Amino acid sequence: KQLAQRENRWMTDVNHRLAKTLVSIYGSRTLFALEDLTNVTFNTDDLPKALRSSHRSWAFFQLELFLTYKAATVQSKVLKISPAFTSQRCPQCGLIEKTNRHHETHEYHCCRCQYRSNDDRLGAMNIKLLGEEWLRGVKRPQIKKVTATG
């Protein structure tokens, strides 16, 4: 229990520092686009039952809360982006193909245009593109499914 409390305090401190650093580096009137991780869960089978619910994705939610209130103090905004297809869409040609992402190697390789990238980087690039759409006036930006045949 003491170890869990120490870890919680450490993670809270990390989230505060990260949010503060982001806001101080990017300043006022900045749009922070974050993937909406509501209801995202991680494998907690190795934890005791009493700790499973508290170790789901609280750190991400807490970071979002800290960033939201710190951003508001400098007239910045946090936008939650739907995670649908963000790690499956090619930023070059727009193809969405689940098999292009290789979880084991954390690579993305587009079968249409041969674009290659780290899969986390690819997700971040797509989230950035959706944030830019929001800035251009799209109320709820999201990736629309485009397949190899369409």
PDB file of N, CA and C in Angstrom, residues 41-139:
ATOM      1  N   THR A  41      -8.319   0.688 -21.602  1.00  0.00           N
ATOM      2  CA  THR A  41      -7.834  -0.104 -20.476  1.00  0.00           C
ATOM      3  C   THR A  41      -6.543  -0.800 -20.857  1.00  0.00           C
ATOM      4  N   PHE A  42      -5.792  -1.151 -19.853  1.00  0.00           N
ATOM      5  CA  PHE A  42      -4.541  -1.859 -20.035  1.00  0.00           C
ATOM      6  C   PHE A  42      -4.610  -3.157 -19.254  1.00  0.00           C
ATOM      7  N   ASN A  43      -3.828  -4.117 -19.641  1.00  0.00           N
ATOM      8  CA  ASN A  43      -3.845  -5.415 -18.983  1.00  0.00           C
ATOM      9  C   ASN A  43      -3.407  -5.274 -17.525  1.00  0.00           C
ATOM     10  N   THR A  44      -4.289  -5.659 -16.625  1.00  0.00           N
ATOM     11  CA  THR A  44      -3.986  -5.575 -15.198  1.00  0.00           C
ATOM     12  C   THR A  44      -4.115  -6.945 -14.538  1.00  0.00           C
ATOM     13  N   ASP A  45      -4.028  -8.003 -15.345  1.00  0.00           N
ATOM     14  CA  ASP A  45      -4.190  -9.357 -14.818  1.00  0.00           C
ATOM     15  C   ASP A  45      -3.162  -9.706 -13.754  1.00  0.00           C
ATOM     16  N   ASP A  46      -1.989  -9.097 -13.835  1.00  0.00           N
ATOM     17  CA  ASP A  46      -0.936  -9.430 -12.867  1.00  0.00           C
ATOM     18  C   ASP A  46      -1.070  -8.658 -11.553  1.00  0.00           C
ATOM     19  N   LEU A  47      -2.057  -7.788 -11.436  1.00  0.00           N
ATOM     20  CA  LEU A  47      -2.272  -7.023 -10.202  1.00  0.00           C
ATOM     21  C   LEU A  47      -3.317  -7.701  -9.326  1.00  0.00           C
ATOM     22  N   PRO A  48      -3.241  -7.478  -8.011  1.00  0.00           N
ATOM     23  CA  PRO A  48      -4.307  -7.982  -7.136  1.00  0.00           C
ATOM     24  C   PRO A  48      -5.629  -7.316  -7.500  1.00  0.00           C
ATOM     25  N   LYS A  49      -6.731  -8.015  -7.272  1.00  0.00           N
ATOM     26  CA  LYS A  49      -8.054  -7.499  -7.644  1.00  0.00           C
ATOM     27  C   LYS A  49      -8.331  -6.116  -7.069  1.00  0.00           C
ATOM     28  N   ALA A  50      -7.865  -5.851  -5.858  1.00  0.00           N
ATOM     29  CA  ALA A  50      -8.128  -4.568  -5.202  1.00  0.00           C
ATOM     30  C   ALA A  50      -7.482  -3.401  -5.945  1.00  0.00           C
ATOM     31  N   LEU A  51      -6.408  -3.654  -6.697  1.00  0.00           N
ATOM     32  CA  LEU A  51      -5.684  -2.572  -7.377  1.00  0.00           C
ATOM     33  C   LEU A  51      -6.039  -2.451  -8.859  1.00  0.00           C
ATOM     34  N   ARG A  52      -6.750  -3.398  -9.403  1.00  0.00           N
ATOM     35  CA  ARG A  52      -7.002  -3.415 -10.857  1.00  0.00           C
ATOM     36  C   ARG A  52      -7.738  -2.186 -11.356  1.00  0.00           C
ATOM     37  N   SER A  53      -8.805  -1.790 -10.674  1.00  0.00           N
ATOM     38  CA  SER A  53      -9.580  -0.649 -11.180  1.00  0.00           C
ATOM     39  C   SER A  53      -8.824   0.663 -11.057  1.00  0.00           C
ATOM     40  N   SER A  54      -7.974   0.797 -10.059  1.00  0.00           N
ATOM     41  CA  SER A  54      -7.251   2.056  -9.871  1.00  0.00           C
ATOM     42  C   SER A  54      -6.045   2.191 -10.800  1.00  0.00           C
ATOM     43  N   HIS A  55      -5.659   1.118 -11.465  1.00  0.00           N
ATOM     44  CA  HIS A  55      -4.493   1.157 -12.341  1.00  0.00           C
ATOM     45  C   HIS A  55      -4.869   1.065 -13.815  1.00  0.00           C
ATOM     46  N   ARG A  56      -6.087   1.417 -14.171  1.00  0.00           N
ATOM     47  CA  ARG A  56      -6.513   1.324 -15.566  1.00  0.00           C
ATOM     48  C   ARG A  56      -5.795   2.376 -16.414  1.00  0.00           C
ATOM     49  N   SER A  57      -6.302   3.584 -16.472  1.00  0.00           N
ATOM     50  CA  SER A  57      -5.653   4.632 -17.272  1.00  0.00           C
ATOM     51  C   SER A  57      -5.735   5.970 -16.556  1.00  0.00           C
ATOM     52  N   TRP A  58      -5.698   5.937 -15.243  1.00  0.00           N
ATOM     53  CA  TRP A  58      -5.849   7.159 -14.453  1.00  0.00           C
ATOM     54  C   TRP A  58      -4.781   8.193 -14.770  1.00  0.00           C
ATOM     55  N   ALA A  59      -3.572   7.772 -15.074  1.00  0.00           N
ATOM     56  CA  ALA A  59      -2.492   8.735 -15.305  1.00  0.00           C
ATOM     57  C   ALA A  59      -2.776   9.602 -16.530  1.00  0.00           C
ATOM     58  N   PHE A  60      -3.365   9.022 -17.563  1.00  0.00           N
ATOM     59  CA  PHE A  60      -3.686   9.787 -18.759  1.00  0.00           C
ATOM     60  C   PHE A  60      -4.806  10.781 -18.477  1.00  0.00           C
ATOM     61  N   PHE A  61      -5.813  10.332 -17.765  1.00  0.00           N
ATOM     62  CA  PHE A  61      -6.928  11.207 -17.404  1.00  0.00           C
ATOM     63  C   PHE A  61      -6.427  12.357 -16.535  1.00  0.00           C
ATOM     64  N   GLN A  62      -5.563  12.044 -15.593  1.00  0.00           N
ATOM     65  CA  GLN A  62      -5.021  13.073 -14.704  1.00  0.00           C
ATOM     66  C   GLN A  62      -4.185  14.081 -15.494  1.00  0.00           C
ATOM     67  N   LEU A  63      -3.369  13.614 -16.419  1.00  0.00           N
ATOM     68  CA  LEU A  63      -2.576  14.525 -17.246  1.00  0.00           C
ATOM     69  C   LEU A  63      -3.497  15.434 -18.056  1.00  0.00           C
ATOM     70  N   GLU A  64      -4.556  14.864 -18.618  1.00  0.00           N
ATOM     71  CA  GLU A  64      -5.518  15.670 -19.371  1.00  0.00           C
ATOM     72  C   GLU A  64      -6.144  16.753 -18.487  1.00  0.00           C
ATOM     73  N   LEU A  65      -6.531  16.389 -17.263  1.00  0.00           N
ATOM     74  CA  LEU A  65      -7.110  17.372 -16.340  1.00  0.00           C
ATOM     75  C   LEU A  65      -6.120  18.490 -16.023  1.00  0.00           C
ATOM     76  N   PHE A  66      -4.894  18.112 -15.683  1.00  0.00           N
ATOM     77  CA  PHE A  66      -3.877  19.115 -15.342  1.00  0.00           C
ATOM     78  C   PHE A  66      -3.597  20.030 -16.526  1.00  0.00           C
ATOM     79  N   LEU A  67      -3.454  19.439 -17.719  1.00  0.00           N
ATOM     80  CA  LEU A  67      -3.173  20.247 -18.903  1.00  0.00           C
ATOM     81  C   LEU A  67      -4.348  21.163 -19.227  1.00  0.00           C
ATOM     82  N   THR A  68      -5.566  20.668 -19.061  1.00  0.00           N
ATOM     83  CA  THR A  68      -6.752  21.471 -19.357  1.00  0.00           C
ATOM     84  C   THR A  68      -6.822  22.706 -18.472  1.00  0.00           C
ATOM     85  N   TYR A  69      -6.635  22.531 -17.161  1.00  0.00           N
ATOM     86  CA  TYR A  69      -6.761  23.713 -16.302  1.00  0.00           C
ATOM     87  C   TYR A  69      -5.555  24.637 -16.415  1.00  0.00           C
ATOM     88  N   LYS A  70      -4.362  24.107 -16.654  1.00  0.00           N
ATOM     89  CA  LYS A  70      -3.188  24.971 -16.818  1.00  0.00           C
ATOM     90  C   LYS A  70      -3.263  25.718 -18.155  1.00  0.00           C
ATOM     91  N   ALA A  71      -3.774  25.056 -19.200  1.00  0.00           N
ATOM     92  CA  ALA A  71      -3.913  25.703 -20.504  1.00  0.00           C
ATOM     93  C   ALA A  71      -4.942  26.826 -20.438  1.00  0.00           C
ATOM     94  N   ALA A  72      -6.026  26.601 -19.716  1.00  0.00           N
ATOM     95  CA  ALA A  72      -7.077  27.619 -19.608  1.00  0.00           C
ATOM     96  C   ALA A  72      -6.557  28.901 -18.960  1.00  0.00           C
ATOM     97  N   THR A  73      -5.587  28.781 -18.073  1.00  0.00           N
ATOM     98  CA  THR A  73      -5.047  29.975 -17.403  1.00  0.00           C
ATOM     99  C   THR A  73      -4.291  30.887 -18.363  1.00  0.00           C
ATOM    100  N   VAL A  74      -3.868  30.351 -19.520  1.00  0.00           N
ATOM    101  CA  VAL A  74      -3.144  31.160 -20.510  1.00  0.00           C
ATOM    102  C   VAL A  74      -3.912  31.260 -21.830  1.00  0.00           C
ATOM    103  N   GLN A  75      -5.246  31.101 -21.760  1.00  0.00           N
ATOM    104  CA  GLN A  75      -6.129  31.179 -22.927  1.00  0.00           C
ATOM    105  C   GLN A  75      -5.779  30.151 -24.013  1.00  0.00           C
ATOM    106  N   SER A  76      -5.353  28.970 -23.619  1.00  0.00           N
ATOM    107  CA  SER A  76      -5.116  27.867 -24.546  1.00  0.00           C
ATOM    108  C   SER A  76      -6.236  26.851 -24.379  1.00  0.00           C
ATOM    109  N   LYS A  77      -6.291  25.874 -25.274  1.00  0.00           N
ATOM    110  CA  LYS A  77      -7.382  24.900 -25.264  1.00  0.00           C
ATOM    111  C   LYS A  77      -6.829  23.492 -25.446  1.00  0.00           C
ATOM    112  N   VAL A  78      -7.519  22.528 -24.814  1.00  0.00           N
ATOM    113  CA  VAL A  78      -7.220  21.113 -25.008  1.00  0.00           C
ATOM    114  C   VAL A  78      -8.379  20.512 -25.795  1.00  0.00           C
ATOM    115  N   LEU A  79      -8.055  19.868 -26.910  1.00  0.00           N
ATOM    116  CA  LEU A  79      -9.038  19.229 -27.768  1.00  0.00           C
ATOM    117  C   LEU A  79      -8.848  17.724 -27.691  1.00  0.00           C
ATOM    118  N   LYS A  80      -9.929  17.001 -27.391  1.00  0.00           N
ATOM    119  CA  LYS A  80      -9.871  15.546 -27.341  1.00  0.00           C
ATOM    120  C   LYS A  80     -10.253  14.995 -28.710  1.00  0.00           C
ATOM    121  N   ILE A  81      -9.350  14.207 -29.275  1.00  0.00           N
ATOM    122  CA  ILE A  81      -9.507  13.648 -30.611  1.00  0.00           C
ATOM    123  C   ILE A  81      -9.932  12.183 -30.507  1.00  0.00           C
ATOM    124  N   SER A  82     -10.882  11.775 -31.331  1.00  0.00           N
ATOM    125  CA  SER A  82     -11.291  10.375 -31.373  1.00  0.00           C
ATOM    126  C   SER A  82     -10.111   9.509 -31.813  1.00  0.00           C
ATOM    127  N   PRO A  83      -9.860   8.405 -31.113  1.00  0.00           N
ATOM    128  CA  PRO A  83      -8.731   7.555 -31.480  1.00  0.00           C
ATOM    129  C   PRO A  83      -8.982   6.671 -32.702  1.00  0.00           C
ATOM    130  N   ALA A  84     -10.176   6.708 -33.257  1.00  0.00           N
ATOM    131  CA  ALA A  84     -10.520   5.833 -34.383  1.00  0.00           C
ATOM    132  C   ALA A  84      -9.575   6.047 -35.565  1.00  0.00           C
ATOM    133  N   PHE A  85      -8.869   5.018 -35.919  1.00  0.00           N
ATOM    134  CA  PHE A  85      -7.986   4.948 -37.086  1.00  0.00           C
ATOM    135  C   PHE A  85      -6.732   5.824 -37.005  1.00  0.00           C
ATOM    136  N   THR A  86      -6.434   6.453 -35.865  1.00  0.00           N
ATOM    137  CA  THR A  86      -5.266   7.336 -35.796  1.00  0.00           C
ATOM    138  C   THR A  86      -3.954   6.578 -35.983  1.00  0.00           C
ATOM    139  N   SER A  87      -3.905   5.309 -35.632  1.00  0.00           N
ATOM    140  CA  SER A  87      -2.664   4.550 -35.829  1.00  0.00           C
ATOM    141  C   SER A  87      -2.752   3.613 -37.027  1.00  0.00           C
ATOM    142  N   GLN A  88      -3.792   3.772 -37.841  1.00  0.00           N
ATOM    143  CA  GLN A  88      -3.950   2.921 -39.030  1.00  0.00           C
ATOM    144  C   GLN A  88      -3.955   3.730 -40.323  1.00  0.00           C
ATOM    145  N   ARG A  89      -4.064   5.060 -40.242  1.00  0.00           N
ATOM    146  CA  ARG A  89      -4.181   5.906 -41.431  1.00  0.00           C
ATOM    147  C   ARG A  89      -2.809   6.377 -41.897  1.00  0.00           C
ATOM    148  N   CYS A  90      -2.547   6.207 -43.183  1.00  0.00           N
ATOM    149  CA  CYS A  90      -1.296   6.688 -43.770  1.00  0.00           C
ATOM    150  C   CYS A  90      -1.377   8.202 -43.946  1.00  0.00           C
ATOM    151  N   PRO A  91      -0.431   8.965 -43.402  1.00  0.00           N
ATOM    152  CA  PRO A  91      -0.481  10.415 -43.550  1.00  0.00           C
ATOM    153  C   PRO A  91      -0.111  10.882 -44.960  1.00  0.00           C
ATOM    154  N   GLN A  92       0.461  10.009 -45.769  1.00  0.00           N
ATOM    155  CA  GLN A  92       0.831  10.370 -47.138  1.00  0.00           C
ATOM    156  C   GLN A  92      -0.337  10.218 -48.115  1.00  0.00           C
ATOM    157  N   CYS A  93      -0.951   9.013 -48.131  1.00  0.00           N
ATOM    158  CA  CYS A  93      -1.992   8.746 -49.128  1.00  0.00           C
ATOM    159  C   CYS A  93      -3.389   8.594 -48.527  1.00  0.00           C
ATOM    160  N   GLY A  94      -3.504   8.528 -47.200  1.00  0.00           N
ATOM    161  CA  GLY A  94      -4.802   8.456 -46.543  1.00  0.00           C
ATOM    162  C   GLY A  94      -5.387   7.063 -46.399  1.00  0.00           C
ATOM    163  N   LEU A  95      -4.695   6.044 -46.875  1.00  0.00           N
ATOM    164  CA  LEU A  95      -5.192   4.678 -46.778  1.00  0.00           C
ATOM    165  C   LEU A  95      -5.297   4.241 -45.318  1.00  0.00           C
ATOM    166  N   ILE A  96      -6.414   3.607 -44.982  1.00  0.00           N
ATOM    167  CA  ILE A  96      -6.572   3.018 -43.657  1.00  0.00           C
ATOM    168  C   ILE A  96      -6.605   1.514 -43.842  1.00  0.00           C
ATOM    169  N   GLU A  97      -5.590   0.869 -43.337  1.00  0.00           N
ATOM    170  CA  GLU A  97      -5.485  -0.583 -43.464  1.00  0.00           C
ATOM    171  C   GLU A  97      -4.876  -1.112 -42.166  1.00  0.00           C
ATOM    172  N   LYS A  98      -5.675  -1.879 -41.435  1.00  0.00           N
ATOM    173  CA  LYS A  98      -5.253  -2.372 -40.121  1.00  0.00           C
ATOM    174  C   LYS A  98      -3.963  -3.185 -40.203  1.00  0.00           C
ATOM    175  N   THR A  99      -3.785  -3.931 -41.274  1.00  0.00           N
ATOM    176  CA  THR A  99      -2.610  -4.804 -41.389  1.00  0.00           C
ATOM    177  C   THR A  99      -1.323  -4.037 -41.690  1.00  0.00           C
ATOM    178  N   ASN A 100      -1.412  -2.743 -41.990  1.00  0.00           N
ATOM    179  CA  ASN A 100      -0.205  -1.941 -42.220  1.00  0.00           C
ATOM    180  C   ASN A 100       0.553  -1.677 -40.922  1.00  0.00           C
ATOM    181  N   ARG A 101      -0.121  -1.825 -39.791  1.00  0.00           N
ATOM    182  CA  ARG A 101       0.506  -1.573 -38.489  1.00  0.00           C
ATOM    183  C   ARG A 101       0.976  -2.897 -37.900  1.00  0.00           C
ATOM    184  N   HIS A 102       2.249  -2.924 -37.504  1.00  0.00           N
ATOM    185  CA  HIS A 102       2.849  -4.128 -36.942  1.00  0.00           C
ATOM    186  C   HIS A 102       3.157  -3.868 -35.463  1.00  0.00           C
ATOM    187  N   HIS A 103       2.301  -4.412 -34.593  1.00  0.00           N
ATOM    188  CA  HIS A 103       2.393  -4.155 -33.150  1.00  0.00           C
ATOM    189  C   HIS A 103       3.717  -4.641 -32.549  1.00  0.00           C
ATOM    190  N   GLU A 104       4.210  -5.773 -33.008  1.00  0.00           N
ATOM    191  CA  GLU A 104       5.420  -6.350 -32.411  1.00  0.00           C
ATOM    192  C   GLU A 104       6.646  -5.456 -32.616  1.00  0.00           C
ATOM    193  N   THR A 105       6.754  -4.870 -33.796  1.00  0.00           N
ATOM    194  CA  THR A 105       7.926  -4.044 -34.121  1.00  0.00           C
ATOM    195  C   THR A 105       7.644  -2.551 -33.996  1.00  0.00           C
ATOM    196  N   HIS A 106       6.387  -2.178 -33.672  1.00  0.00           N
ATOM    197  CA  HIS A 106       5.968  -0.774 -33.561  1.00  0.00           C
ATOM    198  C   HIS A 106       6.227  -0.014 -34.856  1.00  0.00           C
ATOM    199  N   GLU A 107       5.977  -0.679 -35.968  1.00  0.00           N
ATOM    200  CA  GLU A 107       6.185  -0.066 -37.277  1.00  0.00           C
ATOM    201  C   GLU A 107       4.872   0.039 -38.041  1.00  0.00           C
ATOM    202  N   TYR A 108       4.819   1.032 -38.898  1.00  0.00           N
ATOM    203  CA  TYR A 108       3.722   1.193 -39.830  1.00  0.00           C
ATOM    204  C   TYR A 108       4.344   1.194 -41.220  1.00  0.00           C
ATOM    205  N   HIS A 109       3.795   0.379 -42.119  1.00  0.00           N
ATOM    206  CA  HIS A 109       4.288   0.325 -43.493  1.00  0.00           C
ATOM    207  C   HIS A 109       3.081   0.302 -44.422  1.00  0.00           C
ATOM    208  N   CYS A 110       2.897   1.372 -45.182  1.00  0.00           N
ATOM    209  CA  CYS A 110       1.744   1.489 -46.072  1.00  0.00           C
ATOM    210  C   CYS A 110       1.931   0.602 -47.300  1.00  0.00           C
ATOM    211  N   CYS A 111       0.934  -0.239 -47.559  1.00  0.00           N
ATOM    212  CA  CYS A 111       1.004  -1.133 -48.717  1.00  0.00           C
ATOM    213  C   CYS A 111       0.735  -0.405 -50.030  1.00  0.00           C
ATOM    214  N   ARG A 112       0.146   0.809 -49.973  1.00  0.00           N
ATOM    215  CA  ARG A 112      -0.161   1.561 -51.195  1.00  0.00           C
ATOM    216  C   ARG A 112       1.019   2.442 -51.617  1.00  0.00           C
ATOM    217  N   CYS A 113       1.504   3.293 -50.729  1.00  0.00           N
ATOM    218  CA  CYS A 113       2.534   4.270 -51.129  1.00  0.00           C
ATOM    219  C   CYS A 113       3.919   3.965 -50.537  1.00  0.00           C
ATOM    220  N   GLN A 114       4.021   2.907 -49.756  1.00  0.00           N
ATOM    221  CA  GLN A 114       5.276   2.447 -49.157  1.00  0.00           C
ATOM    222  C   GLN A 114       5.807   3.353 -48.041  1.00  0.00           C
ATOM    223  N   TYR A 115       4.977   4.268 -47.539  1.00  0.00           N
ATOM    224  CA  TYR A 115       5.389   5.134 -46.410  1.00  0.00           C
ATOM    225  C   TYR A 115       5.675   4.264 -45.197  1.00  0.00           C
ATOM    226  N   ARG A 116       6.762   4.591 -44.470  1.00  0.00           N
ATOM    227  CA  ARG A 116       7.143   3.853 -43.265  1.00  0.00           C
ATOM    228  C   ARG A 116       7.331   4.821 -42.110  1.00  0.00           C
ATOM    229  N   SER A 117       6.924   4.381 -40.914  1.00  0.00           N
ATOM    230  CA  SER A 117       7.108   5.208 -39.727  1.00  0.00           C
ATOM    231  C   SER A 117       6.919   4.356 -38.480  1.00  0.00           C
ATOM    232  N   ASN A 118       7.318   4.899 -37.354  1.00  0.00           N
ATOM    233  CA  ASN A 118       6.993   4.310 -36.058  1.00  0.00           C
ATOM    234  C   ASN A 118       5.491   4.471 -35.862  1.00  0.00           C
ATOM    235  N   ASP A 119       4.816   3.456 -35.330  1.00  0.00           N
ATOM    236  CA  ASP A 119       3.358   3.530 -35.233  1.00  0.00           C
ATOM    237  C   ASP A 119       2.881   4.588 -34.240  1.00  0.00           C
ATOM    238  N   ASP A 120       3.618   4.854 -33.180  1.00  0.00           N
ATOM    239  CA  ASP A 120       3.238   5.920 -32.245  1.00  0.00           C
ATOM    240  C   ASP A 120       3.406   7.291 -32.896  1.00  0.00           C
ATOM    241  N   ARG A 121       4.473   7.464 -33.651  1.00  0.00           N
ATOM    242  CA  ARG A 121       4.704   8.723 -34.373  1.00  0.00           C
ATOM    243  C   ARG A 121       3.585   8.957 -35.385  1.00  0.00           C
ATOM    244  N   LEU A 122       3.194   7.890 -36.072  1.00  0.00           N
ATOM    245  CA  LEU A 122       2.116   7.977 -37.046  1.00  0.00           C
ATOM    246  C   LEU A 122       0.820   8.448 -36.384  1.00  0.00           C
ATOM    247  N   GLY A 123       0.511   7.876 -35.212  1.00  0.00           N
ATOM    248  CA  GLY A 123      -0.687   8.294 -34.476  1.00  0.00           C
ATOM    249  C   GLY A 123      -0.621   9.765 -34.111  1.00  0.00           C
ATOM    250  N   ALA A 124       0.542  10.216 -33.649  1.00  0.00           N
ATOM    251  CA  ALA A 124       0.717  11.623 -33.282  1.00  0.00           C
ATOM    252  C   ALA A 124       0.552  12.531 -34.501  1.00  0.00           C
ATOM    253  N   MET A 125       1.046  12.099 -35.652  1.00  0.00           N
ATOM    254  CA  MET A 125       0.911  12.896 -36.874  1.00  0.00           C
ATOM    255  C   MET A 125      -0.557  13.036 -37.259  1.00  0.00           C
ATOM    256  N   ASN A 126      -1.315  11.949 -37.141  1.00  0.00           N
ATOM    257  CA  ASN A 126      -2.735  11.997 -37.483  1.00  0.00           C
ATOM    258  C   ASN A 126      -3.526  12.842 -36.489  1.00  0.00           C
ATOM    259  N   ILE A 127      -3.167  12.791 -35.218  1.00  0.00           N
ATOM    260  CA  ILE A 127      -3.823  13.632 -34.209  1.00  0.00           C
ATOM    261  C   ILE A 127      -3.535  15.105 -34.505  1.00  0.00           C
ATOM    262  N   LYS A 128      -2.312  15.413 -34.896  1.00  0.00           N
ATOM    263  CA  LYS A 128      -1.960  16.788 -35.273  1.00  0.00           C
ATOM    264  C   LYS A 128      -2.795  17.255 -36.466  1.00  0.00           C
ATOM    265  N   LEU A 129      -2.947  16.399 -37.467  1.00  0.00           N
ATOM    266  CA  LEU A 129      -3.757  16.748 -38.638  1.00  0.00           C
ATOM    267  C   LEU A 129      -5.209  17.032 -38.247  1.00  0.00           C
ATOM    268  N   LEU A 130      -5.754  16.249 -37.322  1.00  0.00           N
ATOM    269  CA  LEU A 130      -7.126  16.475 -36.870  1.00  0.00           C
ATOM    270  C   LEU A 130      -7.235  17.779 -36.077  1.00  0.00           C
ATOM    271  N   GLY A 131      -6.205  18.098 -35.298  1.00  0.00           N
ATOM    272  CA  GLY A 131      -6.179  19.379 -34.593  1.00  0.00           C
ATOM    273  C   GLY A 131      -6.161  20.546 -35.559  1.00  0.00           C
ATOM    274  N   GLU A 132      -5.419  20.406 -36.652  1.00  0.00           N
ATOM    275  CA  GLU A 132      -5.374  21.456 -37.675  1.00  0.00           C
ATOM    276  C   GLU A 132      -6.730  21.604 -38.365  1.00  0.00           C
ATOM    277  N   GLU A 133      -7.440  20.487 -38.561  1.00  0.00           N
ATOM    278  CA  GLU A 133      -8.789  20.565 -39.127  1.00  0.00           C
ATOM    279  C   GLU A 133      -9.714  21.349 -38.198  1.00  0.00           C
ATOM    280  N   TRP A 134      -9.606  21.106 -36.897  1.00  0.00           N
ATOM    281  CA  TRP A 134     -10.429  21.822 -35.929  1.00  0.00           C
ATOM    282  C   TRP A 134     -10.145  23.323 -36.008  1.00  0.00           C
ATOM    283  N   LEU A 135      -8.872  23.683 -36.148  1.00  0.00           N
ATOM    284  CA  LEU A 135      -8.507  25.097 -36.268  1.00  0.00           C
ATOM    285  C   LEU A 135      -9.087  25.722 -37.539  1.00  0.00           C
ATOM    286  N   ARG A 136      -9.295  24.913 -38.586  1.00  0.00           N
ATOM    287  CA  ARG A 136      -9.887  25.406 -39.830  1.00  0.00           C
ATOM    288  C   ARG A 136     -11.412  25.436 -39.769  1.00  0.00           C
ATOM    289  N   GLY A 137     -11.995  25.041 -38.635  1.00  0.00           N
ATOM    290  CA  GLY A 137     -13.437  25.160 -38.471  1.00  0.00           C
ATOM    291  C   GLY A 137     -14.226  23.865 -38.449  1.00  0.00           C
ATOM    292  N   VAL A 138     -13.582  22.713 -38.580  1.00  0.00           N
ATOM    293  CA  VAL A 138     -14.303  21.441 -38.502  1.00  0.00           C
ATOM    294  C   VAL A 138     -14.655  21.205 -37.040  1.00  0.00           C
ATOM    295  N   LYS A 139     -15.947  21.081 -36.725  1.00  0.00           N
ATOM    296  CA  LYS A 139     -16.387  20.995 -35.327  1.00  0.00           C
ATOM    297  C   LYS A 139     -15.940  19.716 -34.626  1.00  0.00           C
TER     298      LYS A 139
END
